JSON list of C-alpha atoms in Angstrom, two decimals:
[
{"chain": "A", "resi": 1, "resn": "MET", "atom": "CA", "xyz": [13.22, -8.84, -25.25]},
{"chain": "A", "resi": 2, "resn": "SER", "atom": "CA", "xyz": [10.46, -6.87, -23.56]},
{"chain": "A", "resi": 3, "resn": "ASP", "atom": "CA", "xyz": [7.64, -8.59, -21.66]},
{"chain": "A", "resi": 4, "resn": "THR", "atom": "CA", "xyz": [4.65, -7.93, -23.88]},
{"chain": "A", "resi": 5, "resn": "ARG", "atom": "CA", "xyz": [1.97, -9.82, -21.96]},
{"chain": "A", "resi": 6, "resn": "ALA", "atom": "CA", "xyz": [-1.43, -8.23, -22.58]},
{"chain": "A", "resi": 7, "resn": "GLY", "atom": "CA", "xyz": [0.24, -6.20, -25.35]},
{"chain": "A", "resi": 8, "resn": "TRP", "atom": "CA", "xyz": [2.16, -3.96, -22.91]},
{"chain": "A", "resi": 9, "resn": "SER", "atom": "CA", "xyz": [5.87, -3.24, -23.13]},
{"chain": "A", "resi": 10, "resn": "ASN", "atom": "CA", "xyz": [7.96, -2.50, -20.05]},
{"chain": "A", "resi": 11, "resn": "SER", "atom": "CA", "xyz": [7.86, 1.21, -20.82]},
{"chain": "A", "resi": 12, "resn": "ASP", "atom": "CA", "xyz": [4.06, 1.07, -21.14]},
{"chain": "A", "resi": 13, "resn": "ARG", "atom": "CA", "xyz": [3.83, -0.55, -17.70]},
{"chain": "A", "resi": 14, "resn": "ALA", "atom": "CA", "xyz": [6.16, 2.01, -16.15]},
{"chain": "A", "resi": 15, "resn": "LEU", "atom": "CA", "xyz": [4.20, 4.89, -17.65]},
{"chain": "A", "resi": 16, "resn": "ALA", "atom": "CA", "xyz": [0.87, 3.47, -16.47]},
{"chain": "A", "resi": 17, "resn": "ALA", "atom": "CA", "xyz": [2.24, 2.79, -12.99]},
{"chain": "A", "resi": 18, "resn": "GLY", "atom": "CA", "xyz": [3.63, 6.31, -12.75]},
{"chain": "A", "resi": 19, "resn": "LYS", "atom": "CA", "xyz": [0.39, 7.91, -13.88]},
{"chain": "A", "resi": 20, "resn": "LEU", "atom": "CA", "xyz": [-1.64, 5.85, -11.43]},
{"chain": "A", "resi": 21, "resn": "MET", "atom": "CA", "xyz": [0.53, 6.73, -8.44]},
{"chain": "A", "resi": 22, "resn": "LEU", "atom": "CA", "xyz": [0.69, 10.41, -9.33]},
{"chain": "A", "resi": 23, "resn": "ALA", "atom": "CA", "xyz": [-3.11, 10.45, -9.60]},
{"chain": "A", "resi": 24, "resn": "TRP", "atom": "CA", "xyz": [-3.43, 8.63, -6.26]},
{"chain": "A", "resi": 25, "resn": "VAL", "atom": "CA", "xyz": [-1.15, 11.07, -4.47]},
{"chain": "A", "resi": 26, "resn": "ALA", "atom": "CA", "xyz": [-2.84, 14.06, -6.16]},
{"chain": "A", "resi": 27, "resn": "LEU", "atom": "CA", "xyz": [-6.18, 12.78, -4.85]},
{"chain": "A", "resi": 28, "resn": "LEU", "atom": "CA", "xyz": [-4.79, 12.56, -1.31]},
{"chain": "A", "resi": 29, "resn": "TRP", "atom": "CA", "xyz": [-3.52, 16.13, -1.46]},
{"chain": "A", "resi": 30, "resn": "LEU", "atom": "CA", "xyz": [-6.81, 17.36, -2.90]},
{"chain": "A", "resi": 31, "resn": "LEU", "atom": "CA", "xyz": [-8.71, 15.66, -0.10]},
{"chain": "A", "resi": 32, "resn": "GLU", "atom": "CA", "xyz": [-6.46, 17.27, 2.50]},
{"chain": "A", "resi": 33, "resn": "VAL", "atom": "CA", "xyz": [-7.01, 20.69, 0.94]},
{"chain": "A", "resi": 34, "resn": "VAL", "atom": "CA", "xyz": [-10.77, 20.08, 1.19]},
{"chain": "A", "resi": 35, "resn": "ASP", "atom": "CA", "xyz": [-10.32, 18.86, 4.77]},
{"chain": "A", "resi": 36, "resn": "VAL", "atom": "CA", "xyz": [-8.50, 22.01, 5.83]},
{"chain": "A", "resi": 37, "resn": "ALA", "atom": "CA", "xyz": [-10.91, 24.27, 3.94]},
{"chain": "A", "resi": 38, "resn": "THR", "atom": "CA", "xyz": [-13.88, 22.67, 5.73]},
{"chain": "A", "resi": 39, "resn": "GLY", "atom": "CA", "xyz": [-12.42, 22.87, 9.21]},
{"chain": "A", "resi": 40, "resn": "HIS", "atom": "CA", "xyz": [-11.20, 19.26, 9.14]},
{"chain": "A", "resi": 41, "resn": "ALA", "atom": "CA", "xyz": [-14.64, 17.87, 8.38]},
{"chain": "A", "resi": 42, "resn": "LEU", "atom": "CA", "xyz": [-13.07, 14.85, 6.64]},
{"chain": "A", "resi": 43, "resn": "ASP", "atom": "CA", "xyz": [-11.24, 13.73, 9.78]},
{"chain": "A", "resi": 44, "resn": "GLY", "atom": "CA", "xyz": [-14.46, 12.00, 10.80]},
{"chain": "A", "resi": 45, "resn": "PHE", "atom": "CA", "xyz": [-13.80, 9.40, 8.10]},
{"chain": "A", "resi": 46, "resn": "GLY", "atom": "CA", "xyz": [-11.06, 7.91, 10.26]},
{"chain": "A", "resi": 47, "resn": "VAL", "atom": "CA", "xyz": [-11.80, 4.65, 12.06]},
{"chain": "A", "resi": 48, "resn": "THR", "atom": "CA", "xyz": [-12.99, 4.69, 15.67]},
{"chain": "A", "resi": 49, "resn": "PRO", "atom": "CA", "xyz": [-12.66, 1.12, 16.98]},
{"chain": "A", "resi": 50, "resn": "ARG", "atom": "CA", "xyz": [-15.52, -1.25, 17.77]},
{"chain": "A", "resi": 51, "resn": "ASP", "atom": "CA", "xyz": [-18.28, 1.16, 16.82]},
{"chain": "A", "resi": 52, "resn": "PRO", "atom": "CA", "xyz": [-20.47, -0.62, 14.23]},
{"chain": "A", "resi": 53, "resn": "SER", "atom": "CA", "xyz": [-21.28, 2.65, 12.49]},
{"chain": "A", "resi": 54, "resn": "GLU", "atom": "CA", "xyz": [-17.54, 3.15, 11.83]},
{"chain": "A", "resi": 55, "resn": "LEU", "atom": "CA", "xyz": [-17.27, 0.12, 9.57]},
{"chain": "A", "resi": 56, "resn": "VAL", "atom": "CA", "xyz": [-18.24, 2.31, 6.61]},
{"chain": "A", "resi": 57, "resn": "ASP", "atom": "CA", "xyz": [-15.01, 4.25, 7.20]},
{"chain": "A", "resi": 58, "resn": "VAL", "atom": "CA", "xyz": [-12.70, 1.23, 6.84]},
{"chain": "A", "resi": 59, "resn": "VAL", "atom": "CA", "xyz": [-11.86, 2.12, 3.22]},
{"chain": "A", "resi": 60, "resn": "PRO", "atom": "CA", "xyz": [-12.10, 5.96, 3.30]},
{"chain": "A", "resi": 61, "resn": "SER", "atom": "CA", "xyz": [-9.76, 6.12, 6.30]},
{"chain": "A", "resi": 62, "resn": "SER", "atom": "CA", "xyz": [-6.81, 5.16, 4.07]},
{"chain": "A", "resi": 63, "resn": "PHE", "atom": "CA", "xyz": [-7.31, 8.32, 2.02]},
{"chain": "A", "resi": 64, "resn": "ILE", "atom": "CA", "xyz": [-7.65, 10.83, 4.87]},
{"chain": "A", "resi": 65, "resn": "HIS", "atom": "CA", "xyz": [-4.80, 12.51, 6.76]},
{"chain": "A", "resi": 66, "resn": "PHE", "atom": "CA", "xyz": [-4.52, 14.63, 9.87]},
{"chain": "A", "resi": 67, "resn": "GLY", "atom": "CA", "xyz": [-2.77, 17.64, 8.37]},
{"chain": "A", "resi": 68, "resn": "PHE", "atom": "CA", "xyz": [-0.30, 18.32, 5.58]},
{"chain": "A", "resi": 69, "resn": "ALA", "atom": "CA", "xyz": [2.71, 17.17, 7.63]},
{"chain": "A", "resi": 70, "resn": "HIS", "atom": "CA", "xyz": [1.07, 13.76, 8.07]},
{"chain": "A", "resi": 71, "resn": "LEU", "atom": "CA", "xyz": [0.35, 13.55, 4.35]},
{"chain": "A", "resi": 72, "resn": "ALA", "atom": "CA", "xyz": [3.81, 14.78, 3.35]},
{"chain": "A", "resi": 73, "resn": "ALA", "atom": "CA", "xyz": [5.43, 12.04, 5.45]},
{"chain": "A", "resi": 74, "resn": "ASN", "atom": "CA", "xyz": [3.42, 9.42, 3.55]},
{"chain": "A", "resi": 75, "resn": "THR", "atom": "CA", "xyz": [3.74, 10.86, 0.04]},
{"chain": "A", "resi": 76, "resn": "VAL", "atom": "CA", "xyz": [7.22, 9.73, -1.02]},
{"chain": "A", "resi": 77, "resn": "PRO", "atom": "CA", "xyz": [7.04, 6.15, 0.30]},
{"chain": "A", "resi": 78, "resn": "LEU", "atom": "CA", "xyz": [3.58, 5.70, -1.19]},
{"chain": "A", "resi": 79, "resn": "LEU", "atom": "CA", "xyz": [4.77, 6.98, -4.56]},
{"chain": "A", "resi": 80, "resn": "VAL", "atom": "CA", "xyz": [7.90, 4.81, -4.65]},
{"chain": "A", "resi": 81, "resn": "LEU", "atom": "CA", "xyz": [6.51, 1.59, -3.22]},
{"chain": "A", "resi": 82, "resn": "GLY", "atom": "CA", "xyz": [3.25, 1.94, -5.14]},
{"chain": "A", "resi": 83, "resn": "PHE", "atom": "CA", "xyz": [5.09, 2.52, -8.40]},
{"chain": "A", "resi": 84, "resn": "LEU", "atom": "CA", "xyz": [7.30, -0.53, -7.89]},
{"chain": "A", "resi": 85, "resn": "ALA", "atom": "CA", "xyz": [4.34, -2.73, -6.97]},
{"chain": "A", "resi": 86, "resn": "ALA", "atom": "CA", "xyz": [2.28, -1.49, -9.92]},
{"chain": "A", "resi": 87, "resn": "LEU", "atom": "CA", "xyz": [5.00, -2.32, -12.45]},
{"chain": "A", "resi": 88, "resn": "ALA", "atom": "CA", "xyz": [3.94, -5.97, -12.41]},
{"chain": "A", "resi": 89, "resn": "GLY", "atom": "CA", "xyz": [0.42, -5.10, -13.54]},
{"chain": "A", "resi": 90, "resn": "LEU", "atom": "CA", "xyz": [-2.25, -2.60, -12.57]},
{"chain": "A", "resi": 91, "resn": "ARG", "atom": "CA", "xyz": [-5.02, -5.14, -12.04]},
{"chain": "A", "resi": 92, "resn": "ARG", "atom": "CA", "xyz": [-3.01, -7.16, -9.55]},
{"chain": "A", "resi": 93, "resn": "PHE", "atom": "CA", "xyz": [-1.75, -3.99, -7.90]},
{"chain": "A", "resi": 94, "resn": "LEU", "atom": "CA", "xyz": [-5.30, -2.74, -7.33]},
{"chain": "A", "resi": 95, "resn": "LEU", "atom": "CA", "xyz": [-6.34, -6.10, -5.91]},
{"chain": "A", "resi": 96, "resn": "VAL", "atom": "CA", "xyz": [-3.33, -6.09, -3.57]},
{"chain": "A", "resi": 97, "resn": "CYS", "atom": "CA", "xyz": [-4.14, -2.57, -2.39]},
{"chain": "A", "resi": 98, "resn": "ALA", "atom": "CA", "xyz": [-7.81, -3.44, -1.90]},
{"chain": "A", "resi": 99, "resn": "LEU", "atom": "CA", "xyz": [-6.89, -6.42, 0.28]},
{"chain": "A", "resi": 100, "resn": "ILE", "atom": "CA", "xyz": [-4.43, -4.34, 2.32]},
{"chain": "A", "resi": 101, "resn": "ILE", "atom": "CA", "xyz": [-6.90, -1.49, 2.84]},
{"chain": "A", "resi": 102, "resn": "VAL", "atom": "CA", "xyz": [-9.77, -3.74, 3.91]},
{"chain": "A", "resi": 103, "resn": "VAL", "atom": "CA", "xyz": [-7.74, -6.04, 6.17]},
{"chain": "A", "resi": 104, "resn": "ASP", "atom": "CA", "xyz": [-5.86, -3.14, 7.74]},
{"chain": "A", "resi": 105, "resn": "GLY", "atom": "CA", "xyz": [-9.01, -1.09, 8.29]},
{"chain": "A", "resi": 106, "resn": "LEU", "atom": "CA", "xyz": [-10.96, -3.98, 9.80]},
{"chain": "A", "resi": 107, "resn": "GLY", "atom": "CA", "xyz": [-8.01, -4.89, 11.99]},
{"chain": "A", "resi": 108, "resn": "VAL", "atom": "CA", "xyz": [-7.71, -1.33, 13.29]},
{"chain": "A", "resi": 109, "resn": "TRP", "atom": "CA", "xyz": [-11.45, -1.33, 13.98]},
{"chain": "A", "resi": 110, "resn": "LEU", "atom": "CA", "xyz": [-11.02, -4.50, 16.02]},
{"chain": "A", "resi": 111, "resn": "ILE", "atom": "CA", "xyz": [-7.84, -3.88, 18.04]},
{"chain": "A", "resi": 112, "resn": "ALA", "atom": "CA", "xyz": [-7.00, -0.17, 18.11]},
{"chain": "A", "resi": 113, "resn": "PRO", "atom": "CA", "xyz": [-7.20, 1.50, 21.53]},
{"chain": "A", "resi": 114, "resn": "ALA", "atom": "CA", "xyz": [-10.61, 2.82, 22.55]},
{"chain": "A", "resi": 115, "resn": "HIS", "atom": "CA", "xyz": [-11.49, 6.45, 21.84]},
{"chain": "A", "resi": 116, "resn": "THR", "atom": "CA", "xyz": [-8.93, 6.81, 19.05]},
{"chain": "A", "resi": 117, "resn": "ASN", "atom": "CA", "xyz": [-9.38, 7.94, 15.46]},
{"chain": "A", "resi": 118, "resn": "THR", "atom": "CA", "xyz": [-7.09, 6.26, 12.92]},
{"chain": "A", "resi": 119, "resn": "ALA", "atom": "CA", "xyz": [-6.55, 7.44, 9.36]},
{"chain": "A", "resi": 120, "resn": "GLY", "atom": "CA", "xyz": [-3.81, 7.76, 6.78]},
{"chain": "A", "resi": 121, "resn": "ALA", "atom": "CA", "xyz": [-2.07, 5.90, 3.98]},
{"chain": "A", "resi": 122, "resn": "SER", "atom": "CA", "xyz": [0.63, 4.40, 6.20]},
{"chain": "A", "resi": 123, "resn": "GLY", "atom": "CA", "xyz": [-1.22, 1.10, 6.45]},
{"chain": "A", "resi": 124, "resn": "VAL", "atom": "CA", "xyz": [-1.07, 0.85, 2.66]},
{"chain": "A", "resi": 125, "resn": "ILE", "atom": "CA", "xyz": [2.62, 1.82, 2.69]},
{"chain": "A", "resi": 126, "resn": "PHE", "atom": "CA", "xyz": [3.49, -0.87, 5.22]},
{"chain": "A", "resi": 127, "resn": "GLY", "atom": "CA", "xyz": [1.41, -3.33, 3.23]},
{"chain": "A", "resi": 128, "resn": "LEU", "atom": "CA", "xyz": [3.18, -2.54, -0.03]},
{"chain": "A", "resi": 129, "resn": "PHE", "atom": "CA", "xyz": [6.51, -2.87, 1.75]},
{"chain": "A", "resi": 130, "resn": "GLY", "atom": "CA", "xyz": [5.54, -6.35, 2.98]},
{"chain": "A", "resi": 131, "resn": "PHE", "atom": "CA", "xyz": [4.23, -7.31, -0.46]},
{"chain": "A", "resi": 132, "resn": "LEU", "atom": "CA", "xyz": [7.38, -6.22, -2.28]},
{"chain": "A", "resi": 133, "resn": "LEU", "atom": "CA", "xyz": [9.62, -7.71, 0.39]},
{"chain": "A", "resi": 134, "resn": "VAL", "atom": "CA", "xyz": [8.35, -11.28, 0.01]},
{"chain": "A", "resi": 135, "resn": "SER", "atom": "CA", "xyz": [6.69, -11.53, -3.43]},
{"chain": "A", "resi": 136, "resn": "GLY", "atom": "CA", "xyz": [9.98, -12.18, -5.20]},
{"chain": "A", "resi": 137, "resn": "PHE", "atom": "CA", "xyz": [10.73, -15.07, -2.86]},
{"chain": "A", "resi": 138, "resn": "VAL", "atom": "CA", "xyz": [7.18, -16.44, -3.10]},
{"chain": "A", "resi": 139, "resn": "GLU", "atom": "CA", "xyz": [7.29, -16.38, -6.92]},
{"chain": "A", "resi": 140, "resn": "ARG", "atom": "CA", "xyz": [10.96, -17.38, -7.12]},
{"chain": "A", "resi": 141, "resn": "ARG", "atom": "CA", "xyz": [11.82, -14.49, -9.38]},
{"chain": "A", "resi": 142, "resn": "PRO", "atom": "CA", "xyz": [15.45, -13.30, -9.03]},
{"chain": "A", "resi": 143, "resn": "TRP", "atom": "CA", "xyz": [14.68, -9.69, -9.90]},
{"chain": "A", "resi": 144, "resn": "GLY", "atom": "CA", "xyz": [11.84, -9.67, -7.38]},
{"chain": "A", "resi": 145, "resn": "VAL", "atom": "CA", "xyz": [14.15, -11.04, -4.70]},
{"chain": "A", "resi": 146, "resn": "LEU", "atom": "CA", "xyz": [16.73, -8.36, -5.50]},
{"chain": "A", "resi": 147, "resn": "ALA", "atom": "CA", "xyz": [14.05, -5.66, -5.37]},
{"chain": "A", "resi": 148, "resn": "GLY", "atom": "CA", "xyz": [12.88, -6.94, -1.98]},
{"chain": "A", "resi": 149, "resn": "VAL", "atom": "CA", "xyz": [16.42, -6.86, -0.59]},
{"chain": "A", "resi": 150, "resn": "LEU", "atom": "CA", "xyz": [17.00, -3.31, -1.85]},
{"chain": "A", "resi": 151, "resn": "ILE", "atom": "CA", "xyz": [13.65, -2.13, -0.48]},
{"chain": "A", "resi": 152, "resn": "ALA", "atom": "CA", "xyz": [14.48, -3.67, 2.90]},
{"chain": "A", "resi": 153, "resn": "ALA", "atom": "CA", "xyz": [17.84, -1.89, 2.90]},
{"chain": "A", "resi": 154, "resn": "VAL", "atom": "CA", "xyz": [16.29, 1.49, 2.12]},
{"chain": "A", "resi": 155, "resn": "TRP", "atom": "CA", "xyz": [13.03, 1.39, 4.09]},
{"chain": "A", "resi": 156, "resn": "GLY", "atom": "CA", "xyz": [13.60, -1.35, 6.66]},
{"chain": "A", "resi": 157, "resn": "GLY", "atom": "CA", "xyz": [14.73, 0.95, 9.46]},
{"chain": "A", "resi": 158, "resn": "SER", "atom": "CA", "xyz": [11.73, 3.24, 9.06]},
{"chain": "A", "resi": 159, "resn": "ILE", "atom": "CA", "xyz": [9.38, 0.27, 8.94]},
{"chain": "A", "resi": 160, "resn": "LEU", "atom": "CA", "xyz": [10.79, -1.20, 12.15]},
{"chain": "A", "resi": 161, "resn": "ALA", "atom": "CA", "xyz": [10.51, 2.18, 13.86]},
{"chain": "A", "resi": 162, "resn": "GLY", "atom": "CA", "xyz": [6.88, 2.45, 12.78]},
{"chain": "A", "resi": 163, "resn": "LEU", "atom": "CA", "xyz": [6.10, -0.86, 14.47]},
{"chain": "A", "resi": 164, "resn": "ALA", "atom": "CA", "xyz": [7.31, 0.26, 17.90]},
{"chain": "A", "resi": 165, "resn": "PRO", "atom": "CA", "xyz": [4.40, 0.29, 20.41]},
{"chain": "A", "resi": 166, "resn": "THR", "atom": "CA", "xyz": [6.10, 3.04, 22.42]},
{"chain": "A", "resi": 167, "resn": "GLN", "atom": "CA", "xyz": [5.36, 5.78, 19.89]},
{"chain": "A", "resi": 168, "resn": "THR", "atom": "CA", "xyz": [2.65, 8.23, 20.86]},
{"chain": "A", "resi": 169, "resn": "GLY", "atom": "CA", "xyz": [0.15, 9.44, 18.28]},
{"chain": "A", "resi": 170, "resn": "VAL", "atom": "CA", "xyz": [1.08, 6.64, 15.88]},
{"chain": "A", "resi": 171, "resn": "SER", "atom": "CA", "xyz": [-1.07, 3.60, 15.12]},
{"chain": "A", "resi": 172, "resn": "TRP", "atom": "CA", "xyz": [1.51, 0.84, 15.35]},
{"chain": "A", "resi": 173, "resn": "GLN", "atom": "CA", "xyz": [-1.43, -1.55, 15.16]},
{"chain": "A", "resi": 174, "resn": "GLY", "atom": "CA", "xyz": [-2.37, -0.17, 11.74]},
{"chain": "A", "resi": 175, "resn": "HIS", "atom": "CA", "xyz": [1.24, -0.42, 10.59]},
{"chain": "A", "resi": 176, "resn": "LEU", "atom": "CA", "xyz": [1.60, -4.02, 11.75]},
{"chain": "A", "resi": 177, "resn": "LEU", "atom": "CA", "xyz": [-1.71, -5.09, 10.28]},
{"chain": "A", "resi": 178, "resn": "GLY", "atom": "CA", "xyz": [-0.88, -3.41, 6.97]},
{"chain": "A", "resi": 179, "resn": "LEU", "atom": "CA", "xyz": [2.48, -5.18, 6.87]},
{"chain": "A", "resi": 180, "resn": "LEU", "atom": "CA", "xyz": [0.89, -8.57, 7.55]},
{"chain": "A", "resi": 181, "resn": "ALA", "atom": "CA", "xyz": [-1.82, -7.92, 4.96]},
{"chain": "A", "resi": 182, "resn": "GLY", "atom": "CA", "xyz": [0.84, -7.10, 2.36]},
{"chain": "A", "resi": 183, "resn": "VAL", "atom": "CA", "xyz": [2.72, -10.32, 3.09]},
{"chain": "A", "resi": 184, "resn": "ALA", "atom": "CA", "xyz": [-0.54, -12.26, 2.80]},
{"chain": "A", "resi": 185, "resn": "ALA", "atom": "CA", "xyz": [-1.29, -10.49, -0.52]},
{"chain": "A", "resi": 186, "resn": "ALA", "atom": "CA", "xyz": [2.03, -11.74, -1.91]},
{"chain": "A", "resi": 187, "resn": "PHE", "atom": "CA", "xyz": [0.75, -15.30, -1.43]},
{"chain": "A", "resi": 188, "resn": "VAL", "atom": "CA", "xyz": [-2.86, -14.68, -2.43]},
{"chain": "A", "resi": 189, "resn": "PHE", "atom": "CA", "xyz": [-1.99, -12.86, -5.65]},
{"chain": "A", "resi": 190, "resn": "ARG", "atom": "CA", "xyz": [1.26, -14.62, -6.54]},
{"chain": "A", "resi": 191, "resn": "ARG", "atom": "CA", "xyz": [1.95, -15.07, -10.23]},
{"chain": "A", "resi": 192, "resn": "GLY", "atom": "CA", "xyz": [2.69, -18.39, -11.85]},
{"chain": "A", "resi": 193, "resn": "PRO", "atom": "CA", "xyz": [6.02, -19.04, -13.56]},
{"chain": "A", "resi": 194, "resn": "THR", "atom": "CA", "xyz": [6.54, -17.21, -16.82]},
{"chain": "A", "resi": 195, "resn": "ALA", "atom": "CA", "xyz": [6.38, -19.46, -19.84]},
{"chain": "A", "resi": 196, "resn": "PRO", "atom": "CA", "xyz": [9.67, -19.65, -21.77]},
{"chain": "A", "resi": 197, "resn": "ALA", "atom": "CA", "xyz": [9.77, -17.76, -25.03]},
{"chain": "A", "resi": 198, "resn": "ALA", "atom": "CA", "xyz": [9.29, -19.82, -28.17]},
{"chain": "A", "resi": 199, "resn": "LEU", "atom": "CA", "xyz": [12.40, -20.06, -30.29]},
{"chain": "A", "resi": 200, "resn": "THR", "atom": "CA", "xyz": [12.75, -20.87, -33.95]},
{"chain": "A", "resi": 201, "resn": "ARG", "atom": "CA", "xyz": [15.74, -21.85, -36.01]}
]
């Protein structure tokens, strides 16, 4: 029987999750088009560490990319991981993303190397990976555990590579902080056990 909490069927949730992620990615591409058309004027919304005036860019930095290649590399994982995370409910998904974006952005502001400019959705991607990886275990839901294992099998190698400090031009700090924020979000926004369905006879 379908889960109809809040009056939504499984297909309703999937449709809503898909629409949300397509809209999110479309926004990112639109912003990059504007960035290129304006001579990369939006690149200034990235985070430069330990400058108090840059704190206003903590959230916008997750929506800005340094070129179409940068954005293209983030598009598929953001779509897939975001869709999977949003299936459990849009409200919780948005809260999870908000926590990841804020924690990741503040962390980059605090510990990123001086004279750098950090932007992109990869912090959110790493955060969603961490969230999906552990939320099934935290909530003791078999399907969530299975999803986490499959996600680790598919994306685990790329995630580990993104955490390597030896990479040039890549904010491994932002990746690590996003991952940790996603794991924390799995605990902060964990769901209680589902009540058993009432049966009649």
